[in-house]
mmCIF file of C-alpha atoms and ligand atoms in Angstrom:
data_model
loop_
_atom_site.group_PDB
_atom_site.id
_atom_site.type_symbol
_atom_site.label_atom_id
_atom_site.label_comp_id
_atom_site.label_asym_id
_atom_site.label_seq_id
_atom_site.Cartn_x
_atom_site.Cartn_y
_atom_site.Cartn_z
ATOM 1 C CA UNK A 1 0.000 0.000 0.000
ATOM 2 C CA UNK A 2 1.035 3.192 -1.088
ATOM 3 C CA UNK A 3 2.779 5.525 1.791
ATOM 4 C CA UNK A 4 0.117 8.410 2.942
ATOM 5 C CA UNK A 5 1.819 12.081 1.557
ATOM 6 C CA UNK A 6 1.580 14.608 3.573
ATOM 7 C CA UNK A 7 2.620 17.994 2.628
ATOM 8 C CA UNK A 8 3.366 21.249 5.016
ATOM 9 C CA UNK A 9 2.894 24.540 2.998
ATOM 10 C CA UNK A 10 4.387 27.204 5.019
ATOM 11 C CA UNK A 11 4.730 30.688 3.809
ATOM 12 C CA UNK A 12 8.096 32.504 4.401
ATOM 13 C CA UNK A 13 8.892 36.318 4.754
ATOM 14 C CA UNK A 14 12.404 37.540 6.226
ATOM 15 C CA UNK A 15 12.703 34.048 8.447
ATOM 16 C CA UNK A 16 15.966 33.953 8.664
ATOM 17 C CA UNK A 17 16.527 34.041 12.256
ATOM 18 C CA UNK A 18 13.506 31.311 12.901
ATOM 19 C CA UNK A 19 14.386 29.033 9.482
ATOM 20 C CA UNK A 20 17.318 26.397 11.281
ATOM 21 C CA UNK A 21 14.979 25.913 14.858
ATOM 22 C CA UNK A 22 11.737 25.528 12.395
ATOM 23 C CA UNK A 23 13.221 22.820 10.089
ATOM 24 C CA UNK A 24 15.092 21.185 13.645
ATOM 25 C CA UNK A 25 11.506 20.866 14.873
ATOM 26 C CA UNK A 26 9.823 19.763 11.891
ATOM 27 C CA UNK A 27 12.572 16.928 11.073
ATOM 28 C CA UNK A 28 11.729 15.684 14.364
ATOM 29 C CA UNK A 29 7.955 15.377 13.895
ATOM 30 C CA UNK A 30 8.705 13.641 10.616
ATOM 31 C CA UNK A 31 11.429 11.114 12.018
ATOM 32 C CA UNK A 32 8.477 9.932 14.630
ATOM 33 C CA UNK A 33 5.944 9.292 11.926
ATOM 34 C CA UNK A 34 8.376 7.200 9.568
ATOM 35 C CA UNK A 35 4.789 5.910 8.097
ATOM 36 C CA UNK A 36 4.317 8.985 6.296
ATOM 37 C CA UNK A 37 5.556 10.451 3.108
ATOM 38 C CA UNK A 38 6.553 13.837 4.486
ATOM 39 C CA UNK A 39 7.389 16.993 3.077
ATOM 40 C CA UNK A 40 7.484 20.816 3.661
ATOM 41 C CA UNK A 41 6.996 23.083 1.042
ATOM 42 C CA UNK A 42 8.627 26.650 2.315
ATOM 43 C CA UNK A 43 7.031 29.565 -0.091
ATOM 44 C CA UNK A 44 9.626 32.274 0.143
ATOM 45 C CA UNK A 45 7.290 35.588 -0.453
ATOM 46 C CA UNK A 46 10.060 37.772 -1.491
ATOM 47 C CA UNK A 47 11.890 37.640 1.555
ATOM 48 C CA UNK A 48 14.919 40.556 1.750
ATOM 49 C CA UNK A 49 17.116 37.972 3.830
ATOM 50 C CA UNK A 50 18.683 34.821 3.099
ATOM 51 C CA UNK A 51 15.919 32.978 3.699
ATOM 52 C CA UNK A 52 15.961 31.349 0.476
ATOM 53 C CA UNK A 53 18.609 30.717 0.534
ATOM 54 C CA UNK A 54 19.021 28.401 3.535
ATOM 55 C CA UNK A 55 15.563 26.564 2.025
ATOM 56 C CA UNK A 56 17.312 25.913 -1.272
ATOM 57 C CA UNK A 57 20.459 24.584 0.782
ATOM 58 C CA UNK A 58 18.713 22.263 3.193
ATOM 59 C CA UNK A 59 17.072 20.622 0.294
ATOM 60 C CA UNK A 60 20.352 19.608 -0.478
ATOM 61 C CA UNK A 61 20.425 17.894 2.601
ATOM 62 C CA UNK A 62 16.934 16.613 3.190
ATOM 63 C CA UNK A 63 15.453 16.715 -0.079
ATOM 64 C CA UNK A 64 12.312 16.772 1.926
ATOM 65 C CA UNK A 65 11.972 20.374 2.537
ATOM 66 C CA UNK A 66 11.186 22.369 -0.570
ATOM 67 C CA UNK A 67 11.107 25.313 -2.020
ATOM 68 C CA UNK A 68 8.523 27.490 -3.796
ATOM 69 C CA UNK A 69 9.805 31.178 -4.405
ATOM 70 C CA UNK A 70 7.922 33.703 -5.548
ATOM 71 C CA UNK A 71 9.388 36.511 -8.267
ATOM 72 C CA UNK A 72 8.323 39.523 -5.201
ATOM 73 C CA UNK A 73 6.302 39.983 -1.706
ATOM 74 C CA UNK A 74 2.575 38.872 -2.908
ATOM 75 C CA UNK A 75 1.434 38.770 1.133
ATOM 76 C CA UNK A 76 0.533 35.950 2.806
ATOM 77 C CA UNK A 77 -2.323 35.157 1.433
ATOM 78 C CA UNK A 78 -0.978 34.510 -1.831
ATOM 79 C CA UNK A 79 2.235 32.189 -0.388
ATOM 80 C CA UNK A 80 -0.502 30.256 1.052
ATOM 81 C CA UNK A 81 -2.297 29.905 -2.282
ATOM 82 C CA UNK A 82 0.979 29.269 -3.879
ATOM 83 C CA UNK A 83 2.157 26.496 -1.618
ATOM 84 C CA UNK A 84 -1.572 24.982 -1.539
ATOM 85 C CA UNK A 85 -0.969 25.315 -5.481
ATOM 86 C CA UNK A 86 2.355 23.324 -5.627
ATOM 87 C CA UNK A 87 1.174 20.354 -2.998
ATOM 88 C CA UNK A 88 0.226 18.112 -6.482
ATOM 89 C CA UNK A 89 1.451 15.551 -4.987
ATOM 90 C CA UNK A 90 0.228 15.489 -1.558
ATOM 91 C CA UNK A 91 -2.644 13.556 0.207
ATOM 92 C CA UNK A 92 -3.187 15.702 2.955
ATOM 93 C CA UNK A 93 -1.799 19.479 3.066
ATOM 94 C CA UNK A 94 -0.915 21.412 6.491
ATOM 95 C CA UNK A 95 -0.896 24.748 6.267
ATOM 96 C CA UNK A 96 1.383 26.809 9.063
ATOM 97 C CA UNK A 97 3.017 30.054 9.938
ATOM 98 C CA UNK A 98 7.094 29.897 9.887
ATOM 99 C CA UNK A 99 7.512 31.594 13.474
ATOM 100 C CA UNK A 100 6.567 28.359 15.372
ATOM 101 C CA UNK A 101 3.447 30.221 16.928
ATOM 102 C CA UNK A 102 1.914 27.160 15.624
ATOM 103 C CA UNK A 103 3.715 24.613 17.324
ATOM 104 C CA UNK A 104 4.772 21.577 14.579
ATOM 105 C CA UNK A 105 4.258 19.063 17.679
ATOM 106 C CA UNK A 106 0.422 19.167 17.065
ATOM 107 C CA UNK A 107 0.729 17.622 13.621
ATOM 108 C CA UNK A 108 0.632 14.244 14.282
ATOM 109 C CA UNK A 109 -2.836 14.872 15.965
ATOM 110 C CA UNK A 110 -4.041 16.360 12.936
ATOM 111 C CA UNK A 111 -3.051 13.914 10.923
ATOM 112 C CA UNK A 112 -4.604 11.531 13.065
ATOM 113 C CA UNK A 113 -7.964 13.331 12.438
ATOM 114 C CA UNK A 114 -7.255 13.162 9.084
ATOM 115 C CA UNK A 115 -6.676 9.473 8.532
ATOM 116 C CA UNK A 116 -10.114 8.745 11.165
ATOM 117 C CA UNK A 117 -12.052 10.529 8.420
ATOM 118 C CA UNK A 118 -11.627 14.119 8.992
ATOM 119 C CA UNK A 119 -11.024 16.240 5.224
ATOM 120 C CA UNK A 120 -10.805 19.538 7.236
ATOM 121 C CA UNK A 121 -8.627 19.987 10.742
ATOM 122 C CA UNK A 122 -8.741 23.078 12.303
ATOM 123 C CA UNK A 123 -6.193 23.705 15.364
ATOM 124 C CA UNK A 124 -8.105 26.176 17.939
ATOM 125 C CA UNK A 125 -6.460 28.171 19.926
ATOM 126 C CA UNK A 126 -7.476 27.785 23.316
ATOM 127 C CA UNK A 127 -5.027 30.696 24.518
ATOM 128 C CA UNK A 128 -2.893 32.967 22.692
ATOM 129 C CA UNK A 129 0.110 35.027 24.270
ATOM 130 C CA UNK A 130 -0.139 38.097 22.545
ATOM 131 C CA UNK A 131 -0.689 40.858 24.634
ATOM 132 C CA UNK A 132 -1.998 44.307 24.585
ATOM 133 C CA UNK A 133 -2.935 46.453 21.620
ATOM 134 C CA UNK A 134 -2.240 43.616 19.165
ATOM 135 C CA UNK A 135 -4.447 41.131 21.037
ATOM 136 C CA UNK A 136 -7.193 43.795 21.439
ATOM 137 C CA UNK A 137 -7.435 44.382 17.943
ATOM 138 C CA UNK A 138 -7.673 40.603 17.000
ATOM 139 C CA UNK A 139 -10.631 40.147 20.219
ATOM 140 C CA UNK A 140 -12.047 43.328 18.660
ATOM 141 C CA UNK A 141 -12.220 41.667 14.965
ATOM 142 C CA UNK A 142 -12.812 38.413 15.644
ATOM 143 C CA UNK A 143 -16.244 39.512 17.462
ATOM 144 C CA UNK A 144 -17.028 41.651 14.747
ATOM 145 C CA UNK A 145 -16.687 39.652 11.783
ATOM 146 C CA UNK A 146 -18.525 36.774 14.014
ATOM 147 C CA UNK A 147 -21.161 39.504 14.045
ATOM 148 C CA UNK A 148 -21.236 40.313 10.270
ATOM 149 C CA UNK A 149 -20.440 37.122 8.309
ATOM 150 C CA UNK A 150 -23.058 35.889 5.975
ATOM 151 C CA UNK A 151 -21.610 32.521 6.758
ATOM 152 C CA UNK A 152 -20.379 30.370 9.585
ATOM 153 C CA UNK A 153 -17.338 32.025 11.123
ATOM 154 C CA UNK A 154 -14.912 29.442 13.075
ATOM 155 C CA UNK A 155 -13.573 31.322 16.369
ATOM 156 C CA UNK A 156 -10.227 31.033 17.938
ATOM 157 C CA UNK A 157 -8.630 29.664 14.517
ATOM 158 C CA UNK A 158 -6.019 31.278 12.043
ATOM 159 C CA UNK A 159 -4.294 29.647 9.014
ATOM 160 C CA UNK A 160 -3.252 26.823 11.287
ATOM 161 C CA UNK A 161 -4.746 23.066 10.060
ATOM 162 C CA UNK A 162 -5.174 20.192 7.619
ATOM 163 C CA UNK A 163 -7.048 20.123 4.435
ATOM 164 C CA UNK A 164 -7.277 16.667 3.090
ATOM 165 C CA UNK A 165 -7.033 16.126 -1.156
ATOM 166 C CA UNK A 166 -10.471 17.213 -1.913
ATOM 167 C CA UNK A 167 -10.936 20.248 0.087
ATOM 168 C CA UNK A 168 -7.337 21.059 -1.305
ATOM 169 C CA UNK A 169 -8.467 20.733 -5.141
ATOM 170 C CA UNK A 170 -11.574 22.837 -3.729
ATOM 171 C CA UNK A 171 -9.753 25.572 -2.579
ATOM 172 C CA UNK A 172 -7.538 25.696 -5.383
ATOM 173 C CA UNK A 173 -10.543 26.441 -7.784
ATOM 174 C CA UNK A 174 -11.080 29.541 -5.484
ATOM 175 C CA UNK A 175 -9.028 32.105 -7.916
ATOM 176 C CA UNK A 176 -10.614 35.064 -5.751
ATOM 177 C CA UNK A 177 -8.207 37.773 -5.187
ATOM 178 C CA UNK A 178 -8.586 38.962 -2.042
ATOM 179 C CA UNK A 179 -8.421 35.941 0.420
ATOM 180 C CA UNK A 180 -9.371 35.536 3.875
ATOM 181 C CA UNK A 181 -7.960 31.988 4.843
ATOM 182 C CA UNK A 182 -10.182 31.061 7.479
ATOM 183 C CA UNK A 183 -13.386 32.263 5.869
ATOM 184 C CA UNK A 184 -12.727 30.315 2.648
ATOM 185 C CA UNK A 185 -12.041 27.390 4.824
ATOM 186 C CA UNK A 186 -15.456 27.969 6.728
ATOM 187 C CA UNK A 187 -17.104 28.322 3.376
ATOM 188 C CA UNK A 188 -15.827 25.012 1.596
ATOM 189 C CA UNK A 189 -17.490 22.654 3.892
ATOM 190 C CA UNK A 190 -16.407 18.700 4.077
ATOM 191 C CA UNK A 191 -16.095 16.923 7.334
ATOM 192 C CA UNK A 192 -14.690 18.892 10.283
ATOM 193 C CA UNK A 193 -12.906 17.948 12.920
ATOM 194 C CA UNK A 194 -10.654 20.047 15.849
ATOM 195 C CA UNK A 195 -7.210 19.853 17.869
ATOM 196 C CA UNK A 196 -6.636 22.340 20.858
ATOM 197 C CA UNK A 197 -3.374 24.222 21.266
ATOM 198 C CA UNK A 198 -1.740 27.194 23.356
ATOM 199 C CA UNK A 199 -0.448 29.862 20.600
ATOM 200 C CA UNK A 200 3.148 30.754 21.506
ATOM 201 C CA UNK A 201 4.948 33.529 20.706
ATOM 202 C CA UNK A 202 7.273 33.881 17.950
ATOM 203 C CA UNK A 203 10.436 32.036 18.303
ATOM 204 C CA UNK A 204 12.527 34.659 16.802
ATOM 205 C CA UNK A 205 12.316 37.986 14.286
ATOM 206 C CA UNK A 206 9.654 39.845 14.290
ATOM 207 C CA UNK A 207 6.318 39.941 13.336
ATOM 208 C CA UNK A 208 5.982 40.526 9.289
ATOM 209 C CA UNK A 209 2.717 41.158 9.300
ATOM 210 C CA UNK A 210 2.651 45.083 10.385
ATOM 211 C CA UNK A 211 -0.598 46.386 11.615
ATOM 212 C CA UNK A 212 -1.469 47.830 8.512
ATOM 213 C CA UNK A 213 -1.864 44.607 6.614
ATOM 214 C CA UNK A 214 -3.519 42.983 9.273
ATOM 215 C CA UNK A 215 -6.449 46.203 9.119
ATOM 216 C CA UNK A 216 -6.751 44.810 5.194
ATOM 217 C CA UNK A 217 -6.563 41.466 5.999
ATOM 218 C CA UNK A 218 -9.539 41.910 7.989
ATOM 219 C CA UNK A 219 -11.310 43.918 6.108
ATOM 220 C CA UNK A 220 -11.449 41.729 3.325
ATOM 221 C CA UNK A 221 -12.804 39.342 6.255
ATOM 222 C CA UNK A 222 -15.320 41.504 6.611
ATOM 223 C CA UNK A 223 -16.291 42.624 2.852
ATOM 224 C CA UNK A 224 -15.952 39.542 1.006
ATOM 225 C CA UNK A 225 -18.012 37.208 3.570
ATOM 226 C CA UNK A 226 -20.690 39.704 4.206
ATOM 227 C CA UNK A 227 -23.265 42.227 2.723
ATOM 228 C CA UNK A 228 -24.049 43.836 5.795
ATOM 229 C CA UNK A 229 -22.168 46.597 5.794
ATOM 230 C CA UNK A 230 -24.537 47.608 2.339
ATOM 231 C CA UNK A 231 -27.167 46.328 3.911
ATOM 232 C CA UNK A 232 -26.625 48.898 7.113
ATOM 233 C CA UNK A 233 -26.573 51.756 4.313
ATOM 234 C CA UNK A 234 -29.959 51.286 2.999
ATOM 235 C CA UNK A 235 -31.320 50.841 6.530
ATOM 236 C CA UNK A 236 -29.605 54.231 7.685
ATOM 237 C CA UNK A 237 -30.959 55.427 4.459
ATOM 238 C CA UNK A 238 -34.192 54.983 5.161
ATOM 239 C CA UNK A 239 -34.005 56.076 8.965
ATOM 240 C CA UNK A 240 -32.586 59.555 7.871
ATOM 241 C CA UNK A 241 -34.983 59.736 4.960
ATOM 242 C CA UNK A 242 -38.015 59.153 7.210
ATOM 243 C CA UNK A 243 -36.626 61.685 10.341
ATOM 244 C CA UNK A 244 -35.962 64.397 7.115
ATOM 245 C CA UNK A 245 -39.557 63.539 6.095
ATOM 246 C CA UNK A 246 -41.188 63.537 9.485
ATOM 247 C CA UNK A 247 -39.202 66.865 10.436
ATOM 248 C CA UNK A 248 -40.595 68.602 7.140
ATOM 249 C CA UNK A 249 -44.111 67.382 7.763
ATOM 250 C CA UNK A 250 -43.385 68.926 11.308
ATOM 251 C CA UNK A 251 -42.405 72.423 10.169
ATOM 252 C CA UNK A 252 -45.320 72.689 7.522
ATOM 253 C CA UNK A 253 -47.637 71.498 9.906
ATOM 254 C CA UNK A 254 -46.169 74.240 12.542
ATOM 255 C CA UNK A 255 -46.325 76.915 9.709
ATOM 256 C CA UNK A 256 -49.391 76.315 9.143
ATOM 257 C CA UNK A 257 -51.261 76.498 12.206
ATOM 258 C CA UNK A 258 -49.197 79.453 13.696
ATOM 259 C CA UNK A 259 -47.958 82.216 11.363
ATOM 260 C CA UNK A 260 -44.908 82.501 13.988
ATOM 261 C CA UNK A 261 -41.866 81.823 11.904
ATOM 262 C CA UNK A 262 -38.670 83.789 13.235
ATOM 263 C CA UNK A 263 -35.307 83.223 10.922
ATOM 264 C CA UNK A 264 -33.419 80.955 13.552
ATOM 265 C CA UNK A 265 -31.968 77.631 13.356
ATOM 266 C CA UNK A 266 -28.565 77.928 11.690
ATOM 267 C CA UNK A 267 -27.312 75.513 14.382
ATOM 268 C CA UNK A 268 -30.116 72.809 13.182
ATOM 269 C CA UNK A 269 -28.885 73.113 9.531
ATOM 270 C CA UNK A 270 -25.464 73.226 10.199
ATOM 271 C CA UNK A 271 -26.014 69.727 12.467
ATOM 272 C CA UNK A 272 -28.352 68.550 9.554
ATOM 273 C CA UNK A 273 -26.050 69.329 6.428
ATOM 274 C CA UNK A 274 -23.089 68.180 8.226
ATOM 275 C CA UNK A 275 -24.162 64.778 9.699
ATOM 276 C CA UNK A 276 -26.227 64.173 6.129
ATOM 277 C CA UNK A 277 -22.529 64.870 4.660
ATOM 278 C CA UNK A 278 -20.961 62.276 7.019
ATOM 279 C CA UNK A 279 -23.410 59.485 6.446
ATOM 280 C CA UNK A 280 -23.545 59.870 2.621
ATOM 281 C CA UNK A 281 -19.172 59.929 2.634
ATOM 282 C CA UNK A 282 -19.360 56.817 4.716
ATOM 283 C CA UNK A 283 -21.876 55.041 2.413
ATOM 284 C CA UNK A 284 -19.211 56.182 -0.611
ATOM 285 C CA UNK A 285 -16.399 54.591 1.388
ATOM 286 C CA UNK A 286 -18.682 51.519 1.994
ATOM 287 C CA UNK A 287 -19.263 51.374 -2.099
ATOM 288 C CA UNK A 288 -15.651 51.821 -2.650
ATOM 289 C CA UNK A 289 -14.903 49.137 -0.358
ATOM 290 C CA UNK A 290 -16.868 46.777 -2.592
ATOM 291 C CA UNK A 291 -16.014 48.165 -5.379
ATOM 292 C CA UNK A 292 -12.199 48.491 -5.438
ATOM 293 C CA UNK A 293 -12.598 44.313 -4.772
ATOM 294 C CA UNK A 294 -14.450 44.205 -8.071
ATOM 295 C CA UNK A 295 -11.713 46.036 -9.856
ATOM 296 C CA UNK A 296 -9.307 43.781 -8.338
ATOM 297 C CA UNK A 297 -11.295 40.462 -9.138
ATOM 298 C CA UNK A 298 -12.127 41.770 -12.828
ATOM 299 C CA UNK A 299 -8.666 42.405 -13.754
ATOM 300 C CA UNK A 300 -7.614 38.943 -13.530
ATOM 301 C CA UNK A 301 -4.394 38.984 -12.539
ATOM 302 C CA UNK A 302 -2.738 35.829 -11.094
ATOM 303 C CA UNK A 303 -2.537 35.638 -7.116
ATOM 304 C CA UNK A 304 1.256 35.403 -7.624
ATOM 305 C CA UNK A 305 3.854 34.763 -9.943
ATOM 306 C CA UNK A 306 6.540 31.821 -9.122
ATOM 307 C CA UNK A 307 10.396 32.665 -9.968
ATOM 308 C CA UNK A 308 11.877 29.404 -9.383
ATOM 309 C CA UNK A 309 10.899 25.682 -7.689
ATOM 310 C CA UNK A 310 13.501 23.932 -6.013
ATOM 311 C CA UNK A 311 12.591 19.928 -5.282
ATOM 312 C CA UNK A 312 8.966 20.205 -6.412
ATOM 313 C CA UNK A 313 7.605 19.856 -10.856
HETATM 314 N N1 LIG B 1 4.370 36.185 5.754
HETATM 315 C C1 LIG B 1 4.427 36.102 4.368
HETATM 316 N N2 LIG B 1 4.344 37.252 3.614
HETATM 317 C C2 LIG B 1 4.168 38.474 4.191
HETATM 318 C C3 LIG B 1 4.063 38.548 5.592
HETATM 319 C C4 LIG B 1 4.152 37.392 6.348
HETATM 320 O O1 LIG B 1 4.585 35.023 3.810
HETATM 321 O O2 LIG B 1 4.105 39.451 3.452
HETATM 322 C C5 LIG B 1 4.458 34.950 6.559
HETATM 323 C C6 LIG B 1 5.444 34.975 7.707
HETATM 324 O O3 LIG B 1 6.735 34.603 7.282
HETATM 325 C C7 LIG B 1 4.851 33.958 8.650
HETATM 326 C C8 LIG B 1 3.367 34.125 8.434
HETATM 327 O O4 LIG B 1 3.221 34.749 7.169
HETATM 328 O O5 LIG B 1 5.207 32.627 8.319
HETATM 329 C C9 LIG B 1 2.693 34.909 9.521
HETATM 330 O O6 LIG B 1 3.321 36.149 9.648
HETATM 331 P P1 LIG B 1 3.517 36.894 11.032
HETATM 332 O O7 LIG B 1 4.020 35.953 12.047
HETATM 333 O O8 LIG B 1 4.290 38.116 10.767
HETATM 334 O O9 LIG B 1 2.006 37.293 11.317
HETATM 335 P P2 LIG B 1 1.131 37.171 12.641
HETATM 336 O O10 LIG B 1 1.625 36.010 13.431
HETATM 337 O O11 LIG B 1 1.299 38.460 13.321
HETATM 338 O O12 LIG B 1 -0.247 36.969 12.094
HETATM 339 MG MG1 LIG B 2 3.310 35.135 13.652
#
């Protein structure tokens, strides 16, 4: 009987510093499970360091690890998509963050899931050692977009987990440009199953995702899984049209019945042209939210574009 392959697609940006202690810990998980075909595909998203470097070396050592390097920085999203791309060969795919803030230990577990019956393993956090502003703002999203989504959201889980063959060919055919991993893993379905882990810190470096990215990130969280924010436009729509209506109604009414009709209320129309102004620019920035995803999906362009493979067709 043919060897179960299982393939680790790991996206790579400025690593350096983490590469030798992740491979160290990832040989090890592979030398316990000598009944599986490993191997580790390292996407190198235009990393400014060495890092692939040291991936193309070790595969001269351990032609298990390979390498998938992209021709600039694409983002995360699009390493993922790119390693998911390259796994032809693989049975089961992991997907994982370089830093070790997913620790490799837990794949055996997954893959345990897997080969019970599972097609898609999510690892949930059940604690996560980020502190302070950072951790706010991922509380802060996480119960929003739970709040929002037009489908299922999955708390407590990132990009960490196992997507057997089929729900690996399914996500492939999703050519969708901006990506939210863990919504497009809620939204693909199959049969589900969980592992529990503490999220560490990062081993070494520093985080590559700056805050920035990770606003965007969520964002397209929120706009691509959900038409609520449009939705809450109409609705204020029609709650300022009908207060505008019921105020004029008001004042013709008063008009009519007394003649008194002094030239006051500057401070009312300044209120009323001014928050009128504010709703209408946030319902453009709500359109161009939308929009600008359209323009992005229209054009067509590829996710990413692949400079060289070491170890893989
Ligand atoms: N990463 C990437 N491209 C980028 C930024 C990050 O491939 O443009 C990788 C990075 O090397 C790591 C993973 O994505 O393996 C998660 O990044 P990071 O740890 O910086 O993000 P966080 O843990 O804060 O979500
Ligand atoms: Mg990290």
């Amino acid at each position: 009987m043919k060897q179960p392959a299982v393939a680790l697609v790991i996206p790579v940006f400025n690593e350096e510093p983490v590469l030798p202690e992740l491979i160290r810990r990832l040989t090890a998980v592979f030398d316990g499970q000598p009944a599986i075909a490993w191997s580790a595909i390292l996407v190198n998203d235009g990393s400014r360091d060495r890092s692939a470097a040291l991936i193309a070396e070790h595969h001269g050592r351990d032609p298990r690890f390979k390498l998938v390097e992209l021709s600039r920085n694409f983002g995360f999203q699009a390493a993922l998509a790119a390693g998911l791309e390259a796994a032809t060969a693989a049975d089961a795919v992991v997907t994982m963050d370089a830093d070790l803030q997913d620790p490799p230990e837990l794949i055996p577990e997954m893959v345990a899931k897997w080969q019970a019956g599972a097609e898609v393993v999510r690892a949930v956090r059940k604690t996560r050692e980020e502190t302070g502003l950072r951790r706010a703002a991922f509380d802060l999203f996480h119960k929003l977009f739970g709040a929002l989504s037009d489908y299922p959201v999955e708390p407590n889980s990132g990009t960490y987990g196992l997507l057997a063959r089929p729900a690996v060919d399914a996500f492939n055919q999703l050519t969708e440009r901006n990506r939210f991993f863990p919504g497009l893993r809620a939204w693909v379905g199959f049969v589900r199953a969980e592992v529990f882990y503490d999220r560490k810190e990062r081993a070494a470096g520093e985080a590559q995702q700056t805050f920035s990215r990770l606003v965007r990130y969520a964002s397209d969280g929120v706009f691509s899984f959900s038409y609520l924010p449009l939705r809450a436009l109409t609705y204020a729509g029609i709650f300022v049209g009908t207060c505008g209506f019921l105020l004029g109604l008001y004042y013709i009414i008063k008009r009519l019945v007394d003649i008194e009709t002094a030239p006051t209320g500057f401070t009312t129309l300044a209120a009323l042209v001014l928050f009128l102004g504010g709703v209408q620019l946030i319902g453009i920035g709500v359109l161009g939210e939308y929009l600008g995803r359209v323009y992005d999906e229209v054009k067509r362009r590829p996710n990413y574009i692949v400079r060289r493979r070491v170890g893989l067709e």
